[in-house]
Coordinates of C-alpha atoms in Angstrom, one line a residue:
X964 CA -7.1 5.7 23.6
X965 CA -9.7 6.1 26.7
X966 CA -11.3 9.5 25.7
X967 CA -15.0 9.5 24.9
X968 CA -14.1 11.7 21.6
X969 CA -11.4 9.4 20.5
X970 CA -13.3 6.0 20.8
X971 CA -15.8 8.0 18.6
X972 CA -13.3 8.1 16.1
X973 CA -11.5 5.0 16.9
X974 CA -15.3 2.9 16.3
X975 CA -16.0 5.3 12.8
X976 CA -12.5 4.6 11.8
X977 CA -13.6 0.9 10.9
X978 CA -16.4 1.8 8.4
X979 CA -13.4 5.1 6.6
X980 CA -10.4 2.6 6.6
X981 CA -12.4 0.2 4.4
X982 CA -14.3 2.1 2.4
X983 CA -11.3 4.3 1.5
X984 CA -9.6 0.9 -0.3
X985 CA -13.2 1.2 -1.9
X986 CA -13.0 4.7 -2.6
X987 CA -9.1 4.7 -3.7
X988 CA -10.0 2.2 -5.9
X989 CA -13.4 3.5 -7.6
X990 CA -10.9 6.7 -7.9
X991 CA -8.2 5.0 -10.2
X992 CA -10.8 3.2 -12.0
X993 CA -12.7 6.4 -13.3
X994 CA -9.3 7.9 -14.4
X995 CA -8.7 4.5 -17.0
X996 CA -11.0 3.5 -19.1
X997 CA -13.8 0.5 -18.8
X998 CA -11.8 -2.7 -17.9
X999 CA -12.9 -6.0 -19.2
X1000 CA -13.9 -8.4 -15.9
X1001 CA -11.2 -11.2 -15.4
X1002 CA -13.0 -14.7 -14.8
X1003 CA -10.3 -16.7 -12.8
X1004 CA -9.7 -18.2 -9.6
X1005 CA -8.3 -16.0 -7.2
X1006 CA -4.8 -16.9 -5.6
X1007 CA -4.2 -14.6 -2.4
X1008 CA -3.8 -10.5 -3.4
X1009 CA -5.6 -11.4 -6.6
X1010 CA -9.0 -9.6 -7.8
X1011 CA -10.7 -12.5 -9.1
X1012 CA -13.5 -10.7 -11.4
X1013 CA -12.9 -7.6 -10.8
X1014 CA -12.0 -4.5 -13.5
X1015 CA -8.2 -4.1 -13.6
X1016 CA -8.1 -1.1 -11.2
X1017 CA -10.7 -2.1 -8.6
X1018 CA -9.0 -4.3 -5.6
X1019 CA -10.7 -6.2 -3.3
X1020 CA -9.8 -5.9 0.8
X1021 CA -8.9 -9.2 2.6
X1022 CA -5.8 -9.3 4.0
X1023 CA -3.5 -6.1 5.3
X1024 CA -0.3 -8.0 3.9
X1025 CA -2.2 -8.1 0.2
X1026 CA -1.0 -4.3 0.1
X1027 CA 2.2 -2.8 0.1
X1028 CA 3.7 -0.7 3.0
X1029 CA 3.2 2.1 1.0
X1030 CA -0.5 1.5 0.3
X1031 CA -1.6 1.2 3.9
X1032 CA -0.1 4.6 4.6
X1033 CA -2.1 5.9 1.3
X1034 CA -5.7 4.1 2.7
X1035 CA -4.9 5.9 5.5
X1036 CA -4.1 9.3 4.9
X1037 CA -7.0 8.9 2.5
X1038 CA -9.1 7.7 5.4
X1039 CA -7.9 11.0 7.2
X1040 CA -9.0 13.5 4.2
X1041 CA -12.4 11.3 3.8
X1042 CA -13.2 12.8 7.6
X1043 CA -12.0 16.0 7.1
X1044 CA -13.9 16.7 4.1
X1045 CA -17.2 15.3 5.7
X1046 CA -16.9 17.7 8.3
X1047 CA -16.3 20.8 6.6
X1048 CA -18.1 19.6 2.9
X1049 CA -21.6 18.2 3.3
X1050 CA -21.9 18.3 -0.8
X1051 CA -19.0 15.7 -0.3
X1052 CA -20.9 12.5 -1.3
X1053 CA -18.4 10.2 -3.5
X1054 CA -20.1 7.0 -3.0
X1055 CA -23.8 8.7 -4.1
X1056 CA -26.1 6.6 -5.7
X1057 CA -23.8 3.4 -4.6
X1058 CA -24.9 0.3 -2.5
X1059 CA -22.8 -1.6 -0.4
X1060 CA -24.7 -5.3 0.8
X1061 CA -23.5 -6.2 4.3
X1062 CA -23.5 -9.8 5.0
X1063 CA -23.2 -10.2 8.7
X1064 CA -22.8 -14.4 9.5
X1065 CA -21.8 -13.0 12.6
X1066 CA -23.7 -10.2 14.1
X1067 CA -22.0 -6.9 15.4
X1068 CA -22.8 -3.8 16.8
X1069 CA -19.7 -1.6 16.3
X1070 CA -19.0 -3.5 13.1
X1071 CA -22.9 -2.6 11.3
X1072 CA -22.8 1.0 12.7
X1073 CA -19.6 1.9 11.6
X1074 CA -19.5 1.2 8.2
X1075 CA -23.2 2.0 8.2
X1076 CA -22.7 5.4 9.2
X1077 CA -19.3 5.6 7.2
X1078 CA -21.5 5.0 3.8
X1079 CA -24.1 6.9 4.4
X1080 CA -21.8 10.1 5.3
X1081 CA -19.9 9.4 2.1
X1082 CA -23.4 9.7 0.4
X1083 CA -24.1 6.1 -0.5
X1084 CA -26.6 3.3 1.4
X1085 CA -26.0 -0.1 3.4
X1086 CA -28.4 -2.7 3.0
X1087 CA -27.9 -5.3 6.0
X1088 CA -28.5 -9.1 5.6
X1089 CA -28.6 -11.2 8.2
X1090 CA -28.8 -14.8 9.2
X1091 CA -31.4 -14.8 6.1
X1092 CA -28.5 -15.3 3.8
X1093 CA -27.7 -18.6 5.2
X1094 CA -24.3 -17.9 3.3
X1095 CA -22.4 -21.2 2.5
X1096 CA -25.7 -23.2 3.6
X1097 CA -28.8 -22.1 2.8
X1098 CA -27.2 -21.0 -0.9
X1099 CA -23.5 -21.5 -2.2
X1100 CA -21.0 -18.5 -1.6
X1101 CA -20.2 -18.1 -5.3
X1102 CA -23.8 -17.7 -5.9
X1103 CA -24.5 -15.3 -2.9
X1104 CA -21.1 -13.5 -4.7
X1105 CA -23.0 -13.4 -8.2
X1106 CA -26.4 -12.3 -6.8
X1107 CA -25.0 -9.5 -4.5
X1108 CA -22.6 -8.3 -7.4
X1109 CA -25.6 -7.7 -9.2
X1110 CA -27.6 -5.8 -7.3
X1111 CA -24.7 -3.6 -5.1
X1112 CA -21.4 -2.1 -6.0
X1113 CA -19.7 -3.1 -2.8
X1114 CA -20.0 -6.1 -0.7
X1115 CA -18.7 -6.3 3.2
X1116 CA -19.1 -9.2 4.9
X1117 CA -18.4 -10.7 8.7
X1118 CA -18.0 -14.2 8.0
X1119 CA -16.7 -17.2 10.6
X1120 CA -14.6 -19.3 7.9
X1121 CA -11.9 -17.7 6.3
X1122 CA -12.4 -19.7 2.9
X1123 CA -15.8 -18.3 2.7
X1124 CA -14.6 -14.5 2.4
X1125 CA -12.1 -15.8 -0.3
X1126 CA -14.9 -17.9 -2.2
X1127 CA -17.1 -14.8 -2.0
X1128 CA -14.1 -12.6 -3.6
X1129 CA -13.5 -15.0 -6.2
X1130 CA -17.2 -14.9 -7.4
X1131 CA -17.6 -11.6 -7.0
X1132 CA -17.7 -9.0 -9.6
X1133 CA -17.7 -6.0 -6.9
X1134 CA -15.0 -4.6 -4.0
X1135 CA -15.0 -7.0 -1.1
X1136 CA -14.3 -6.1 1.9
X1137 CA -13.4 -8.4 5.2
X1138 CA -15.3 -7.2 8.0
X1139 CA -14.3 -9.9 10.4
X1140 CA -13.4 -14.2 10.1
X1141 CA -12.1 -16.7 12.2
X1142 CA -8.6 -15.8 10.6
X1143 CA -8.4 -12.3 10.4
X1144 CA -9.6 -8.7 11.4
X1145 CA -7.9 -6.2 9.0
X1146 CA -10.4 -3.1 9.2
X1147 CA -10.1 -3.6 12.8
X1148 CA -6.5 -3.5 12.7
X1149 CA -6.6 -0.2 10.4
X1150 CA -9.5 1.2 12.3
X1151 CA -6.6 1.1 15.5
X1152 CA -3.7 2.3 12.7
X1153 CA -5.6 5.4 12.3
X1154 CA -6.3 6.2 15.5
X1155 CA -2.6 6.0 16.2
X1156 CA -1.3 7.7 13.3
X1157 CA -3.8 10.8 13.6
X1158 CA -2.4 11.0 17.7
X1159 CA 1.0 10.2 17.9
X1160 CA 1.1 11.3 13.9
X1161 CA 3.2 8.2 12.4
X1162 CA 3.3 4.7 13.2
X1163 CA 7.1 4.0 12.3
X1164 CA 8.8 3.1 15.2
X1165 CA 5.8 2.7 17.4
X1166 CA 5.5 -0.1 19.9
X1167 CA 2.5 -1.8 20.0
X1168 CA 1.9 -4.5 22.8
X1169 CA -0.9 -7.5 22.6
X1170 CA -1.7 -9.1 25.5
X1171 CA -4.8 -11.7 24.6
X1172 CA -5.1 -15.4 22.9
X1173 CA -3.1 -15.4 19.8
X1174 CA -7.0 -14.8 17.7
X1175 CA -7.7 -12.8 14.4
X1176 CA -6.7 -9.6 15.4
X1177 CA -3.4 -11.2 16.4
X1178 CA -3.1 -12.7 12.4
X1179 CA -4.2 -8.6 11.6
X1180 CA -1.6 -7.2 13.3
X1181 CA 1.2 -9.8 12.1
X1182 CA 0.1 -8.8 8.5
X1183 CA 0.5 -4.6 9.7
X1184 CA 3.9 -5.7 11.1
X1185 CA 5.0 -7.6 7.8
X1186 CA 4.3 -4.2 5.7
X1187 CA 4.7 -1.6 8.3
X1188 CA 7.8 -1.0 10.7
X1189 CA 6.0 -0.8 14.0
X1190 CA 7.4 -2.7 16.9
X1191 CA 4.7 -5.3 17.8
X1192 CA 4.8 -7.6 20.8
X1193 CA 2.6 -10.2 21.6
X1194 CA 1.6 -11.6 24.7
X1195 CA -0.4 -14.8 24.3
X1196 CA -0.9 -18.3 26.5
X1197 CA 0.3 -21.6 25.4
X1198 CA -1.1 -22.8 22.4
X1199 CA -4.3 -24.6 21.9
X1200 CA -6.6 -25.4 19.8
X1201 CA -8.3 -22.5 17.9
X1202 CA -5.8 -19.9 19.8
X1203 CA -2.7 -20.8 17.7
X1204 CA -0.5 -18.3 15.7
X1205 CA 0.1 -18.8 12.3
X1206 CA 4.2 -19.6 11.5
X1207 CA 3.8 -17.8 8.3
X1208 CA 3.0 -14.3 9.6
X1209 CA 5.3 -14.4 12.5
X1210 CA 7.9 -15.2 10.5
X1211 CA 6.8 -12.3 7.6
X1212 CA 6.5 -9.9 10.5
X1213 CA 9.6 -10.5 12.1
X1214 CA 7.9 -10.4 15.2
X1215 CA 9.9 -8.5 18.3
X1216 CA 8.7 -10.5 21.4
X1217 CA 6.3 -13.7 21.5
X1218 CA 5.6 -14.1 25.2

């Protein structure tokens, strides 16, 4: 995807895809009524404290096949009616604290931009935080749950996004770890569904150490039938892929 206008889209897709879990969810939660907050200690796909119908966004194999291609095409309509709607402001009056361990330029700006055009404001907090040292994840959870009604974060340990989830009383959203990369995986889902207009049957080839968007695209291939091949070296230390995903993805080549 080499064109100037698609890279555009393919860059603003990583602030829709994960704010649309946020925005799917905020949707099903204002059609129930008020949900009492669960205090519990979250397994994987769990919600920790969150109301019944609000789901945070860590991993792309936490969802169903079916809800990727929902986040999606709700991902799709979100552009569309910011284009031809500027009254279109879903997220107005709501906050979303961005914890950025590890800085980012495409990252920040995208979902930056992607609240602010869906009428909301990102407050970004930097090495400040000192998440995990400085102060304790679950209290950095507590704190920002108070204050924000979304919390993305780009973390280096994996445990720390799932400590921060399991505190947290608000949607949180994975921006980046060690482990995984799932809004940059849906970010590059989107750009393929809204060109080649499905992503059944598409063949998608890696070629790169066997990193987190590796681990993202494993969890795609596990819940979506794309044809995935990766092309990584020999194993070492820090580059390894994880048996469990290959083996739920029923990956096609490993090279």
């Amino acid at each position: 995807w080499r064109s100037g206008g698609l890279a555009m889209e393919r860059e603003l897709g990583f602030g829709f895809t994960g704010i649309a879990g946020v925005y799917l969810a905020r949707q099903q939660a204002n059609a129930g009524r008020r949900c009492r907050r669960r205090n519990v200690v979250l397994a994987r796909g769990e919600t920790g404290g969150l109301p019944v119908h609000q789901r945070h966004f860590l991993h792309l194999d936490d969802r169903t096949g079916d809800e990727i291609k929902q986040l999606l095409n709700t991902a799709i309509d979100i552009k569309k009616r910011i284009r031809g709607d500027r009254e279109f402001s879903p997220l107005s009056r709501k906050t979303m604290a961005m914890v950025f361990a590890k800085p980012s330029a495409r990252t920040r700006v995208s979902f930056e931009t992607g609240m602010f055009l869906m009428g909301g404001h990102a407050l970004h907090l930097g090495q400040e935080i000192g998440i995990g040292t400085r102060e304790a994840t679950k209290d950095v959870a507590r704190v920002l749950s108070g204050y924000n009604d979304i919390i993305m974060a780009r973390l280096f340990k994996h445990q720390d996004i799932i400590e921060l989830a399991n505190y947290a009383t608000v949607p949180v959203i994975n921006g980046l770890t060690d482990f995984n990369h799932p809004c940059q995986v849906m970010a590059d889902a989107l750009t393929i569904l809204e060109t080649l207009g499905t992503l059944e049957g598409v063949k998608v080839v890696y070629v790169g150490d066997g990193n987190n968007m590796v681990h993202s695209w494993l969890e795609l291939a596990s819940r979506v039938p794309i044809d995935f091949v990766c092309c990584c070296p020999e194993v070492r230390k820090g580059f390894s892929l994880t048996t469990r995903l290959i083996l739920a993805s029923q990956l096609t080549e490993v090279l």
